[in-house]
PDB file of C-alpha atoms in Angstrom:
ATOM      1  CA  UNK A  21       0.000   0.000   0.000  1.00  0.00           C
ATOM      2  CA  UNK A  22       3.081   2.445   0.457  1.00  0.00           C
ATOM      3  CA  UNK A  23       4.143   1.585  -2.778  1.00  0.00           C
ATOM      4  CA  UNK A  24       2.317   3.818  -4.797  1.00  0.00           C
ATOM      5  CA  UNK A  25       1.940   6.914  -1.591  1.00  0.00           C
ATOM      6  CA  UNK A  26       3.669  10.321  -2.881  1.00  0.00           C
ATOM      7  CA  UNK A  27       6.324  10.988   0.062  1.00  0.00           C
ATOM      8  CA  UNK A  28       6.712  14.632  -0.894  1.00  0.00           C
ATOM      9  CA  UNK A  29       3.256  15.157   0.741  1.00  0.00           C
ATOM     10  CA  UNK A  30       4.569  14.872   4.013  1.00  0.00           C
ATOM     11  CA  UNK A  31       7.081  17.582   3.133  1.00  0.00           C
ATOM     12  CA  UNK A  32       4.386  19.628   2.295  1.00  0.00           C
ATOM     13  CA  UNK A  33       1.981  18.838   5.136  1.00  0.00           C
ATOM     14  CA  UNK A  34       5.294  19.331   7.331  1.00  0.00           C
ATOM     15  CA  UNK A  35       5.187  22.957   5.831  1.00  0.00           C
ATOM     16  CA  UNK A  36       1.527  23.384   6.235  1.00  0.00           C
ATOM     17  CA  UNK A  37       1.224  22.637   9.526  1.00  0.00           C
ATOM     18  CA  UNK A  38       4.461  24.720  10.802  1.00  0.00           C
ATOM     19  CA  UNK A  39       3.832  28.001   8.687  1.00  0.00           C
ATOM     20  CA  UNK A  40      -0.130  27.976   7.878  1.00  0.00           C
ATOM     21  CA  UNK A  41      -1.481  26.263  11.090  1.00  0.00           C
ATOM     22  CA  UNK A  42       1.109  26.944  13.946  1.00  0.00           C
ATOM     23  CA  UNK A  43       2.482  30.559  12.120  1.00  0.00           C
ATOM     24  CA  UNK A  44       5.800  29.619  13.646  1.00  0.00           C
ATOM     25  CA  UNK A  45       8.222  32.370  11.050  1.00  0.00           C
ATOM     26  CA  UNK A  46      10.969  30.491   8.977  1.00  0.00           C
ATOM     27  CA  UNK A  47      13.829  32.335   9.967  1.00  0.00           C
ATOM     28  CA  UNK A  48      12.932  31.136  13.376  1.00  0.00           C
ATOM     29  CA  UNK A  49      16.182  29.448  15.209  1.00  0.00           C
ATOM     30  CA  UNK A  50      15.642  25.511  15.525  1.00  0.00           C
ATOM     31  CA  UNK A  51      19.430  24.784  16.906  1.00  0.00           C
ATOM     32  CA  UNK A  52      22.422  26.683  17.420  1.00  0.00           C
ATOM     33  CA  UNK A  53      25.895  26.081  18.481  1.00  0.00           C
ATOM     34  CA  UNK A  54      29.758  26.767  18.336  1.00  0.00           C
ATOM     35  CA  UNK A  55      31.716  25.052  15.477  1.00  0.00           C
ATOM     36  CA  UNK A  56      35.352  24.539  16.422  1.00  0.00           C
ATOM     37  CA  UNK A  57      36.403  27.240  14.072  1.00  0.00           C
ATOM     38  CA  UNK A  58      34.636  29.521  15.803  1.00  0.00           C
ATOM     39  CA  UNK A  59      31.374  29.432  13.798  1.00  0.00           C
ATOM     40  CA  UNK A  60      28.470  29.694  15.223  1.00  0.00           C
ATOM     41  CA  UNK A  61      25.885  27.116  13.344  1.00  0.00           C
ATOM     42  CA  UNK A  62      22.425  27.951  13.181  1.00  0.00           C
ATOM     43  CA  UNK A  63      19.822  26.077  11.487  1.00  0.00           C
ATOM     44  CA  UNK A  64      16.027  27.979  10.773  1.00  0.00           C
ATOM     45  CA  UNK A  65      12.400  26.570  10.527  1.00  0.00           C
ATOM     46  CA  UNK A  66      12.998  26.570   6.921  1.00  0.00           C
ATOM     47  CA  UNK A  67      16.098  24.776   6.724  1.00  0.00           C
ATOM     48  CA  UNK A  68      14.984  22.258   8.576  1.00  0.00           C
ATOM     49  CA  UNK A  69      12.184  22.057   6.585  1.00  0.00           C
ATOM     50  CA  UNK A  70      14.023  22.012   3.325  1.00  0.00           C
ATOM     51  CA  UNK A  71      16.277  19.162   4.858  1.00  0.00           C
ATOM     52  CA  UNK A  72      13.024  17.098   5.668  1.00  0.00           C
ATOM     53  CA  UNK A  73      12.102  17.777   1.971  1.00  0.00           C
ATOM     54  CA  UNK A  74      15.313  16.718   0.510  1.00  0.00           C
ATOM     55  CA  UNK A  75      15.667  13.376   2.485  1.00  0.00           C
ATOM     56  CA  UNK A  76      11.682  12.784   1.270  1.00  0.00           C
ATOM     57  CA  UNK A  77      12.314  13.501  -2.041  1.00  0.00           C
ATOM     58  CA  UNK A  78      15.582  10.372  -1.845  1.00  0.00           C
ATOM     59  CA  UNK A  79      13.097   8.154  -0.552  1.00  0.00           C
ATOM     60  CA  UNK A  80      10.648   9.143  -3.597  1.00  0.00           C
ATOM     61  CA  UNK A  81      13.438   8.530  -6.323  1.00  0.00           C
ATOM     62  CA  UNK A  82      14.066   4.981  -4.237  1.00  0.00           C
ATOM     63  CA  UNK A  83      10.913   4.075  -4.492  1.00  0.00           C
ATOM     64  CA  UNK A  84      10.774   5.409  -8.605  1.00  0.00           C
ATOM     65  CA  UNK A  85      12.913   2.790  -9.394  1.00  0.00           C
ATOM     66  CA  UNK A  86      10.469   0.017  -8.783  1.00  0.00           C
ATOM     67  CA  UNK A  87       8.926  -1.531 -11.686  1.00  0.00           C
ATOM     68  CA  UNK A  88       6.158  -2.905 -10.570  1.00  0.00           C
ATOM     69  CA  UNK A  89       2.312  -1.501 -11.703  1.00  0.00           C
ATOM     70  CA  UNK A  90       1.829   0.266  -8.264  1.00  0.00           C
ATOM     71  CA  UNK A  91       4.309   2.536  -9.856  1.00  0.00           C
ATOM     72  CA  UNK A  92       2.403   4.183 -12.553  1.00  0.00           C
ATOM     73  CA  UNK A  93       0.112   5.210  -9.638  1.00  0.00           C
ATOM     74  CA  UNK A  94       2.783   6.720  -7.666  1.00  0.00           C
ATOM     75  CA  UNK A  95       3.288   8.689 -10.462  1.00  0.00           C
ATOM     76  CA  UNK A  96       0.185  10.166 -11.317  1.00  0.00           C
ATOM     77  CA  UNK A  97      -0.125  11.092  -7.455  1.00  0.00           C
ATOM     78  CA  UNK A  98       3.184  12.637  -7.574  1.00  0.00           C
ATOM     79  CA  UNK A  99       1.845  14.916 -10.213  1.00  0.00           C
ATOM     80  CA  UNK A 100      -0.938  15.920  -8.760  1.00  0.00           C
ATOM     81  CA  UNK A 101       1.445  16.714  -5.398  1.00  0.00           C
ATOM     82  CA  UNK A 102       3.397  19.239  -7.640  1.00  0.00           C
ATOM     83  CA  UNK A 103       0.263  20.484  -9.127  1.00  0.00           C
ATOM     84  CA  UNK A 104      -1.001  20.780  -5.389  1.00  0.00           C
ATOM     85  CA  UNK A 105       2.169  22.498  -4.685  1.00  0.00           C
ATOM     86  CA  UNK A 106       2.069  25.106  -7.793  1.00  0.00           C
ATOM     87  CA  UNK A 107      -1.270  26.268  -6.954  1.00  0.00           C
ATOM     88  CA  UNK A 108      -0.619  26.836  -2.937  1.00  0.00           C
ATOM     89  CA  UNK A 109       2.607  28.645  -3.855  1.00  0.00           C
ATOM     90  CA  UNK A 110       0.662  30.834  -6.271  1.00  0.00           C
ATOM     91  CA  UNK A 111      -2.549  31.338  -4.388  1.00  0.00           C
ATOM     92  CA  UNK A 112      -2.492  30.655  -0.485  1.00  0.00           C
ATOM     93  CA  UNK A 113      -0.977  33.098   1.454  1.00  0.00           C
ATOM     94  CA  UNK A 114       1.985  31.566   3.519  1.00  0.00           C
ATOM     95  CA  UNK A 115       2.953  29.384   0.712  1.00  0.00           C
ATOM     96  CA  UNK A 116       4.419  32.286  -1.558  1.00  0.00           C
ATOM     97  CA  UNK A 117       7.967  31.797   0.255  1.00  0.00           C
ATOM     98  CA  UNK A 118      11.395  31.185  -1.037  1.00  0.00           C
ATOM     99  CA  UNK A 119      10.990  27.425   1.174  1.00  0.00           C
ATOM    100  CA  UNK A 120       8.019  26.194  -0.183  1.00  0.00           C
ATOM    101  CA  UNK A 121       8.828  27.270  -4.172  1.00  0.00           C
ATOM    102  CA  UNK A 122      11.745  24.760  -3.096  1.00  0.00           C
ATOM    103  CA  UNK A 123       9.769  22.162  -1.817  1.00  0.00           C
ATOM    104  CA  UNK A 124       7.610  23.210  -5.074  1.00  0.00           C
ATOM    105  CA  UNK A 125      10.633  22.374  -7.336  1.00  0.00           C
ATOM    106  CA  UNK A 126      11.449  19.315  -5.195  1.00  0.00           C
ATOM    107  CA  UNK A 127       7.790  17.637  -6.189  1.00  0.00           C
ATOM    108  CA  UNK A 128       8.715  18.367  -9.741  1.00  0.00           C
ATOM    109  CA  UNK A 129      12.482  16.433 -10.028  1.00  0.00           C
ATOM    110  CA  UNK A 130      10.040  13.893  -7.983  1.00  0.00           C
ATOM    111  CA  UNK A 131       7.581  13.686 -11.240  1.00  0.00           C
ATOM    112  CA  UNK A 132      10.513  13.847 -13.786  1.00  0.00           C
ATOM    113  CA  UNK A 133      12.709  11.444 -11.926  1.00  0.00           C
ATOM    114  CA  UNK A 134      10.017   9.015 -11.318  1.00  0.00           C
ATOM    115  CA  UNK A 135       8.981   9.183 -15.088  1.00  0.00           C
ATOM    116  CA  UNK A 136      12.123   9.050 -16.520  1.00  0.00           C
ATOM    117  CA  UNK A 137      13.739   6.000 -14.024  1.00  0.00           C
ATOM    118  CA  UNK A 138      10.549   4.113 -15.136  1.00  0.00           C
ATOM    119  CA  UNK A 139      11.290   4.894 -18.859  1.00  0.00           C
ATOM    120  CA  UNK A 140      14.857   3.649 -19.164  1.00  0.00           C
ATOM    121  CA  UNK A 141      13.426   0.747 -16.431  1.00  0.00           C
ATOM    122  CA  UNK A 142      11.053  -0.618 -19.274  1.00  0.00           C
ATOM    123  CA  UNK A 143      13.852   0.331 -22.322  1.00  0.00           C
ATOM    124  CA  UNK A 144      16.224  -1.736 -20.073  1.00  0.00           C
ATOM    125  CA  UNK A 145      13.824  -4.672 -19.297  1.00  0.00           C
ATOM    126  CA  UNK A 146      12.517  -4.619 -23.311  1.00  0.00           C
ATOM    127  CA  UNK A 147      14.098  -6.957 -25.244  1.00  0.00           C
ATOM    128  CA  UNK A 148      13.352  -7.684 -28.635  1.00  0.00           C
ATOM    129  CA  UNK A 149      15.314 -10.329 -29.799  1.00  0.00           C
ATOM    130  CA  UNK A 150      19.070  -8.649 -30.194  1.00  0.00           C
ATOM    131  CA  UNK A 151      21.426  -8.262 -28.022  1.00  0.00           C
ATOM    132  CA  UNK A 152      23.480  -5.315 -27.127  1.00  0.00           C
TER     133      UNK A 152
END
């Protein structure tokens, strides 16, 4: 049943709930500390966020490169995430943020990658009688 669930929405819902729901800001401070060189490292509400995004979006190319039928569905849910995603970032207010157009751009490798790992998948697994 996972098999064919878009990851990238619980990037998004992750953003939904901290920005629209909670109104926590983005440059909010999450963690800070002293680097040996004498840095201080700081990591915001929206890096965090973009982090959570990123790791989704590796499990969402892991799971493109499945060739089983529960894949095609994946797909077309993953494209209706990104379409979900272009509309909020045009139209809701909160979503119009330099984060989300990220996570925005994240859904869309997600569509492209998935589509095009299950293209050269079937190319690969075609054969036709020659050999290469």
């Amino acid at each position: 049943m996972l098999r064919f669930f878009p990851f990238m929405v619980v990037a998004v819902i992750a953003y939904a709930v901290t920005v629209a729901v909670t109104g926590v800001p983005l440059a909010n401070e999450v963690l800070g500390f002293g680097l040996p060189s004498g840095t201080r490292f700081v990591l915001t509400v929206s890096e965090l966020l973009l982090a959570v995004a990123t790791i989704v979006l590796f499990f969402e190319i892991m799971n493109a490169t499945s060739a089983k039928s529960s894949s095609i569905l994946n797909h077309g849910l993953s494209m209706l995430v990104f379409i979900a995603c272009a509309g909020c970032f045009l139209l809701v207010p909160g979503f119009g943020t330099g984060t989300f157009l990220i996570i925005t751009l994240m859904a869309l490798v997600d569509v492209v990658a998935g589509y095009s790992i299950s293209i050269l998948t079937a190319r690969r697994d075609m054969t036709f009688g020659q050999s290469e």
